């Protein structure tokens, strides 16, 4: 398998130049000017080639909730959004607390073949919040544990899980929401648990990744932890950057925050404290949304929304966006992906940055049409997505 992409703008976290890319057997073999090869050629003129995106935080709902999404529709949605790797949360049915569920998801996704799927294991058995005995039966193919969707309310249980994670080289992903405050104040709920988890990270020495950081205070606690040199990373979501509570109260967890928070998150990105933009792709049926289910079907709009809000509006460079959506997530997941460098996997996306379009969820590949961006004008369209050199999406 060989492919030569010619006269394209090549952008990743550390480069931005016009040239050619030659891919062989799924790997980036050569980058340069005026390459000539006797193979399939793609003209990239006036387009941009970037590493495809890596989603640290995603929900595909299989097994158990396949009426909302399944591995096939999720995979199709992912490649349409320019993603070739997703980290799937464990709030499925059954919950991903054992290797049967985890292997089922990973193997089925592999058979579908569009993207690389990494199923996360739950921190507590069955997401019940009290027991971590099941972790003994989770094998070393698993890299992350998370009780996303709920959070671990018992601090002692979280501490034990972090000690275990450190011993087993697992990264703990925290959905920070102190349940006793959820019905009182969702800001307090996020802030309290973020503060706790940063301290537990320091105490236990584990690798901690804070999911969907949305408040100024939570980000401040993370910045303090990072300044102390903790093994602490964090992600923010496109909807928490592009929307404010003043203009949208779309139901998502954590909620859309105030303008002040949004400005602080963007400043934290600029200052280098944010590791990744992840989607928290959370597809729901129309009926479930009507009944109050929190979540946004976000994987197909993530790049365009982020590009429009962050790069078009002049807050960060395209290199920085590539770092947040590809390079850093790849590093956190331990993958040889996320950059356009010789020897790296040819996971790439061809985009038209000039193209502006209106978000139309009826055209989503995802079963979830739940988006606050319906009807919004955005820039940056995904034209093609390649996984290990193979085209997995073409507009
Ligand atoms: O909005 C959300 N939706 N937040 C979560 O934490 C869970 C997710 C879901 O699974 O629907
Ligand atoms: Zn969550
Ligand atoms: Zn989530």
JSON list of C-alpha atoms in Angstrom, two decimals, residues 21-151:
[
{"chain": "A", "resi": 21, "resn": "UNK", "atom": "CA", "xyz": [3.92, 13.22, 1.94]},
{"chain": "A", "resi": 22, "resn": "UNK", "atom": "CA", "xyz": [4.70, 9.66, 0.95]},
{"chain": "A", "resi": 23, "resn": "UNK", "atom": "CA", "xyz": [3.06, 6.80, 2.84]},
{"chain": "A", "resi": 24, "resn": "UNK", "atom": "CA", "xyz": [4.06, 3.16, 2.61]},
{"chain": "A", "resi": 25, "resn": "UNK", "atom": "CA", "xyz": [2.56, 0.21, 4.50]},
{"chain": "A", "resi": 26, "resn": "UNK", "atom": "CA", "xyz": [0.64, 2.54, 6.80]},
{"chain": "A", "resi": 27, "resn": "UNK", "atom": "CA", "xyz": [3.69, 4.55, 7.87]},
{"chain": "A", "resi": 28, "resn": "UNK", "atom": "CA", "xyz": [4.86, 8.05, 6.93]},
{"chain": "A", "resi": 29, "resn": "UNK", "atom": "CA", "xyz": [8.00, 7.29, 4.89]},
{"chain": "A", "resi": 30, "resn": "UNK", "atom": "CA", "xyz": [8.97, 10.66, 3.45]},
{"chain": "A", "resi": 31, "resn": "UNK", "atom": "CA", "xyz": [8.09, 14.33, 3.83]},
{"chain": "A", "resi": 32, "resn": "UNK", "atom": "CA", "xyz": [9.52, 16.90, 1.46]},
{"chain": "A", "resi": 33, "resn": "UNK", "atom": "CA", "xyz": [9.33, 18.81, -1.80]},
{"chain": "A", "resi": 34, "resn": "UNK", "atom": "CA", "xyz": [8.76, 17.49, -5.32]},
{"chain": "A", "resi": 35, "resn": "UNK", "atom": "CA", "xyz": [8.61, 13.83, -4.34]},
{"chain": "A", "resi": 36, "resn": "UNK", "atom": "CA", "xyz": [7.99, 11.47, -7.24]},
{"chain": "A", "resi": 37, "resn": "UNK", "atom": "CA", "xyz": [6.73, 7.92, -6.73]},
{"chain": "A", "resi": 38, "resn": "UNK", "atom": "CA", "xyz": [5.12, 5.38, -8.95]},
{"chain": "A", "resi": 39, "resn": "UNK", "atom": "CA", "xyz": [1.94, 4.96, -6.90]},
{"chain": "A", "resi": 40, "resn": "UNK", "atom": "CA", "xyz": [-1.51, 6.40, -6.21]},
{"chain": "A", "resi": 41, "resn": "UNK", "atom": "CA", "xyz": [-1.28, 10.20, -6.10]},
{"chain": "A", "resi": 42, "resn": "UNK", "atom": "CA", "xyz": [-3.63, 12.61, -4.36]},
{"chain": "A", "resi": 43, "resn": "UNK", "atom": "CA", "xyz": [-3.45, 16.32, -5.16]},
{"chain": "A", "resi": 44, "resn": "UNK", "atom": "CA", "xyz": [-3.73, 18.29, -1.94]},
{"chain": "A", "resi": 45, "resn": "UNK", "atom": "CA", "xyz": [-3.65, 21.75, -3.46]},
{"chain": "A", "resi": 46, "resn": "UNK", "atom": "CA", "xyz": [-5.30, 24.43, -1.29]},
{"chain": "A", "resi": 47, "resn": "UNK", "atom": "CA", "xyz": [-6.04, 21.80, 1.37]},
{"chain": "A", "resi": 48, "resn": "UNK", "atom": "CA", "xyz": [-4.44, 21.13, 4.74]},
{"chain": "A", "resi": 49, "resn": "UNK", "atom": "CA", "xyz": [-3.11, 17.77, 5.88]},
{"chain": "A", "resi": 50, "resn": "UNK", "atom": "CA", "xyz": [-3.03, 17.25, 9.64]},
{"chain": "A", "resi": 51, "resn": "UNK", "atom": "CA", "xyz": [-2.65, 14.26, 11.93]},
{"chain": "A", "resi": 52, "resn": "UNK", "atom": "CA", "xyz": [-6.12, 12.83, 12.45]},
{"chain": "A", "resi": 53, "resn": "UNK", "atom": "CA", "xyz": [-7.68, 13.54, 15.82]},
{"chain": "A", "resi": 54, "resn": "UNK", "atom": "CA", "xyz": [-7.56, 11.37, 18.92]},
{"chain": "A", "resi": 55, "resn": "UNK", "atom": "CA", "xyz": [-10.48, 11.49, 21.32]},
{"chain": "A", "resi": 56, "resn": "UNK", "atom": "CA", "xyz": [-9.56, 10.79, 24.92]},
{"chain": "A", "resi": 57, "resn": "UNK", "atom": "CA", "xyz": [-13.17, 10.85, 25.99]},
{"chain": "A", "resi": 58, "resn": "UNK", "atom": "CA", "xyz": [-16.04, 9.33, 24.05]},
{"chain": "A", "resi": 59, "resn": "UNK", "atom": "CA", "xyz": [-19.24, 7.27, 24.54]},
{"chain": "A", "resi": 60, "resn": "UNK", "atom": "CA", "xyz": [-20.33, 4.76, 21.88]},
{"chain": "A", "resi": 61, "resn": "UNK", "atom": "CA", "xyz": [-23.00, 3.03, 24.01]},
{"chain": "A", "resi": 62, "resn": "UNK", "atom": "CA", "xyz": [-22.29, -0.58, 22.99]},
{"chain": "A", "resi": 63, "resn": "UNK", "atom": "CA", "xyz": [-23.17, -2.93, 24.62]},
{"chain": "A", "resi": 64, "resn": "UNK", "atom": "CA", "xyz": [-26.56, -2.04, 26.00]},
{"chain": "A", "resi": 65, "resn": "UNK", "atom": "CA", "xyz": [-27.63, 1.27, 24.57]},
{"chain": "A", "resi": 66, "resn": "UNK", "atom": "CA", "xyz": [-27.24, 0.64, 20.85]},
{"chain": "A", "resi": 67, "resn": "UNK", "atom": "CA", "xyz": [-30.44, 2.56, 20.14]},
{"chain": "A", "resi": 68, "resn": "UNK", "atom": "CA", "xyz": [-28.37, 5.66, 21.02]},
{"chain": "A", "resi": 69, "resn": "UNK", "atom": "CA", "xyz": [-25.16, 4.60, 19.21]},
{"chain": "A", "resi": 70, "resn": "UNK", "atom": "CA", "xyz": [-23.29, 1.43, 18.33]},
{"chain": "A", "resi": 71, "resn": "UNK", "atom": "CA", "xyz": [-19.71, 0.69, 17.43]},
{"chain": "A", "resi": 72, "resn": "UNK", "atom": "CA", "xyz": [-20.42, 0.91, 13.73]},
{"chain": "A", "resi": 73, "resn": "UNK", "atom": "CA", "xyz": [-22.30, 4.22, 13.73]},
{"chain": "A", "resi": 74, "resn": "UNK", "atom": "CA", "xyz": [-19.85, 5.59, 16.28]},
{"chain": "A", "resi": 75, "resn": "UNK", "atom": "CA", "xyz": [-16.90, 4.60, 14.10]},
{"chain": "A", "resi": 76, "resn": "UNK", "atom": "CA", "xyz": [-18.50, 6.22, 11.06]},
{"chain": "A", "resi": 77, "resn": "UNK", "atom": "CA", "xyz": [-19.21, 9.38, 13.02]},
{"chain": "A", "resi": 78, "resn": "UNK", "atom": "CA", "xyz": [-15.63, 9.42, 14.27]},
{"chain": "A", "resi": 79, "resn": "UNK", "atom": "CA", "xyz": [-13.98, 9.25, 10.85]},
{"chain": "A", "resi": 80, "resn": "UNK", "atom": "CA", "xyz": [-16.41, 11.84, 9.50]},
{"chain": "A", "resi": 81, "resn": "UNK", "atom": "CA", "xyz": [-15.21, 14.09, 12.30]},
{"chain": "A", "resi": 82, "resn": "UNK", "atom": "CA", "xyz": [-11.57, 13.38, 11.43]},
{"chain": "A", "resi": 83, "resn": "UNK", "atom": "CA", "xyz": [-10.92, 10.99, 14.34]},
{"chain": "A", "resi": 84, "resn": "UNK", "atom": "CA", "xyz": [-9.12, 7.66, 14.05]},
{"chain": "A", "resi": 85, "resn": "UNK", "atom": "CA", "xyz": [-8.65, 6.82, 17.74]},
{"chain": "A", "resi": 86, "resn": "UNK", "atom": "CA", "xyz": [-11.21, 6.98, 20.55]},
{"chain": "A", "resi": 87, "resn": "UNK", "atom": "CA", "xyz": [-11.04, 6.21, 24.25]},
{"chain": "A", "resi": 88, "resn": "UNK", "atom": "CA", "xyz": [-14.45, 4.83, 25.20]},
{"chain": "A", "resi": 89, "resn": "UNK", "atom": "CA", "xyz": [-15.98, 5.36, 28.61]},
{"chain": "A", "resi": 90, "resn": "UNK", "atom": "CA", "xyz": [-17.38, 2.40, 30.53]},
{"chain": "A", "resi": 91, "resn": "UNK", "atom": "CA", "xyz": [-20.98, 3.44, 31.26]},
{"chain": "A", "resi": 92, "resn": "UNK", "atom": "CA", "xyz": [-22.40, 0.80, 28.94]},
{"chain": "A", "resi": 93, "resn": "UNK", "atom": "CA", "xyz": [-24.80, -2.06, 29.88]},
{"chain": "A", "resi": 94, "resn": "UNK", "atom": "CA", "xyz": [-23.26, -4.25, 31.12]},
{"chain": "A", "resi": 95, "resn": "UNK", "atom": "CA", "xyz": [-20.76, -1.79, 32.50]},
{"chain": "A", "resi": 96, "resn": "UNK", "atom": "CA", "xyz": [-17.13, -2.23, 31.37]},
{"chain": "A", "resi": 97, "resn": "UNK", "atom": "CA", "xyz": [-15.94, -3.73, 34.66]},
{"chain": "A", "resi": 98, "resn": "UNK", "atom": "CA", "xyz": [-14.58, -6.99, 33.27]},
{"chain": "A", "resi": 99, "resn": "UNK", "atom": "CA", "xyz": [-12.47, -8.23, 30.37]},
{"chain": "A", "resi": 100, "resn": "UNK", "atom": "CA", "xyz": [-15.46, -9.86, 28.64]},
{"chain": "A", "resi": 101, "resn": "UNK", "atom": "CA", "xyz": [-17.07, -6.48, 27.98]},
{"chain": "A", "resi": 102, "resn": "UNK", "atom": "CA", "xyz": [-13.75, -4.75, 27.29]},
{"chain": "A", "resi": 103, "resn": "UNK", "atom": "CA", "xyz": [-12.58, -7.42, 24.82]},
{"chain": "A", "resi": 104, "resn": "UNK", "atom": "CA", "xyz": [-15.99, -7.52, 23.17]},
{"chain": "A", "resi": 105, "resn": "UNK", "atom": "CA", "xyz": [-15.87, -3.78, 22.45]},
{"chain": "A", "resi": 106, "resn": "UNK", "atom": "CA", "xyz": [-12.24, -3.68, 21.34]},
{"chain": "A", "resi": 107, "resn": "UNK", "atom": "CA", "xyz": [-12.58, -6.77, 19.11]},
{"chain": "A", "resi": 108, "resn": "UNK", "atom": "CA", "xyz": [-15.83, -5.67, 17.51]},
{"chain": "A", "resi": 109, "resn": "UNK", "atom": "CA", "xyz": [-14.41, -2.23, 16.75]},
{"chain": "A", "resi": 110, "resn": "UNK", "atom": "CA", "xyz": [-11.32, -3.85, 15.25]},
{"chain": "A", "resi": 111, "resn": "UNK", "atom": "CA", "xyz": [-13.51, -6.00, 13.00]},
{"chain": "A", "resi": 112, "resn": "UNK", "atom": "CA", "xyz": [-15.35, -2.87, 11.82]},
{"chain": "A", "resi": 113, "resn": "UNK", "atom": "CA", "xyz": [-11.89, -1.54, 11.09]},
{"chain": "A", "resi": 114, "resn": "UNK", "atom": "CA", "xyz": [-12.48, 2.19, 10.69]},
{"chain": "A", "resi": 115, "resn": "UNK", "atom": "CA", "xyz": [-10.82, 3.43, 13.87]},
{"chain": "A", "resi": 116, "resn": "UNK", "atom": "CA", "xyz": [-8.70, 2.32, 16.79]},
{"chain": "A", "resi": 117, "resn": "UNK", "atom": "CA", "xyz": [-10.85, 1.84, 19.86]},
{"chain": "A", "resi": 118, "resn": "UNK", "atom": "CA", "xyz": [-9.60, 1.67, 23.42]},
{"chain": "A", "resi": 119, "resn": "UNK", "atom": "CA", "xyz": [-12.21, 0.63, 25.96]},
{"chain": "A", "resi": 120, "resn": "UNK", "atom": "CA", "xyz": [-11.69, 2.18, 29.39]},
{"chain": "A", "resi": 121, "resn": "UNK", "atom": "CA", "xyz": [-12.41, 0.05, 32.48]},
{"chain": "A", "resi": 122, "resn": "UNK", "atom": "CA", "xyz": [-14.51, 1.37, 35.33]},
{"chain": "A", "resi": 123, "resn": "UNK", "atom": "CA", "xyz": [-12.81, 2.41, 38.57]},
{"chain": "A", "resi": 124, "resn": "UNK", "atom": "CA", "xyz": [-15.50, 0.82, 40.73]},
{"chain": "A", "resi": 125, "resn": "UNK", "atom": "CA", "xyz": [-17.19, -2.49, 40.03]},
{"chain": "A", "resi": 126, "resn": "UNK", "atom": "CA", "xyz": [-20.39, -1.88, 38.06]},
{"chain": "A", "resi": 127, "resn": "UNK", "atom": "CA", "xyz": [-20.02, 1.89, 38.57]},
{"chain": "A", "resi": 128, "resn": "UNK", "atom": "CA", "xyz": [-21.49, 1.30, 42.03]},
{"chain": "A", "resi": 129, "resn": "UNK", "atom": "CA", "xyz": [-18.94, 3.51, 43.72]},
{"chain": "A", "resi": 130, "resn": "UNK", "atom": "CA", "xyz": [-17.77, 1.25, 46.54]},
{"chain": "A", "resi": 131, "resn": "UNK", "atom": "CA", "xyz": [-15.68, -1.70, 45.39]},
{"chain": "A", "resi": 132, "resn": "UNK", "atom": "CA", "xyz": [-12.51, -1.95, 43.29]},
{"chain": "A", "resi": 133, "resn": "UNK", "atom": "CA", "xyz": [-11.88, -5.71, 43.66]},
{"chain": "A", "resi": 134, "resn": "UNK", "atom": "CA", "xyz": [-12.68, -6.25, 39.96]},
{"chain": "A", "resi": 135, "resn": "UNK", "atom": "CA", "xyz": [-9.54, -4.32, 38.98]},
{"chain": "A", "resi": 136, "resn": "UNK", "atom": "CA", "xyz": [-7.51, -7.45, 39.80]},
{"chain": "A", "resi": 137, "resn": "UNK", "atom": "CA", "xyz": [-9.13, -9.13, 36.81]},
{"chain": "A", "resi": 138, "resn": "UNK", "atom": "CA", "xyz": [-8.44, -6.26, 34.40]},
{"chain": "A", "resi": 139, "resn": "UNK", "atom": "CA", "xyz": [-5.42, -7.15, 32.29]},
{"chain": "A", "resi": 140, "resn": "UNK", "atom": "CA", "xyz": [-2.54, -5.00, 31.08]},
{"chain": "A", "resi": 141, "resn": "UNK", "atom": "CA", "xyz": [-4.18, -4.22, 27.71]},
{"chain": "A", "resi": 142, "resn": "UNK", "atom": "CA", "xyz": [-6.24, -1.64, 29.64]},
{"chain": "A", "resi": 143, "resn": "UNK", "atom": "CA", "xyz": [-4.60, 1.77, 30.07]},
{"chain": "A", "resi": 144, "resn": "UNK", "atom": "CA", "xyz": [-7.31, 3.90, 31.73]},
{"chain": "A", "resi": 145, "resn": "UNK", "atom": "CA", "xyz": [-9.87, 3.52, 34.47]},
{"chain": "A", "resi": 146, "resn": "UNK", "atom": "CA", "xyz": [-12.79, 5.91, 34.91]},
{"chain": "A", "resi": 147, "resn": "UNK", "atom": "CA", "xyz": [-16.23, 6.14, 36.51]},
{"chain": "A", "resi": 148, "resn": "UNK", "atom": "CA", "xyz": [-17.19, 8.73, 33.92]},
{"chain": "A", "resi": 149, "resn": "UNK", "atom": "CA", "xyz": [-20.84, 9.65, 33.98]},
{"chain": "A", "resi": 150, "resn": "UNK", "atom": "CA", "xyz": [-20.87, 9.54, 37.78]},
{"chain": "A", "resi": 151, "resn": "UNK", "atom": "CA", "xyz": [-17.55, 10.16, 39.48]}
]
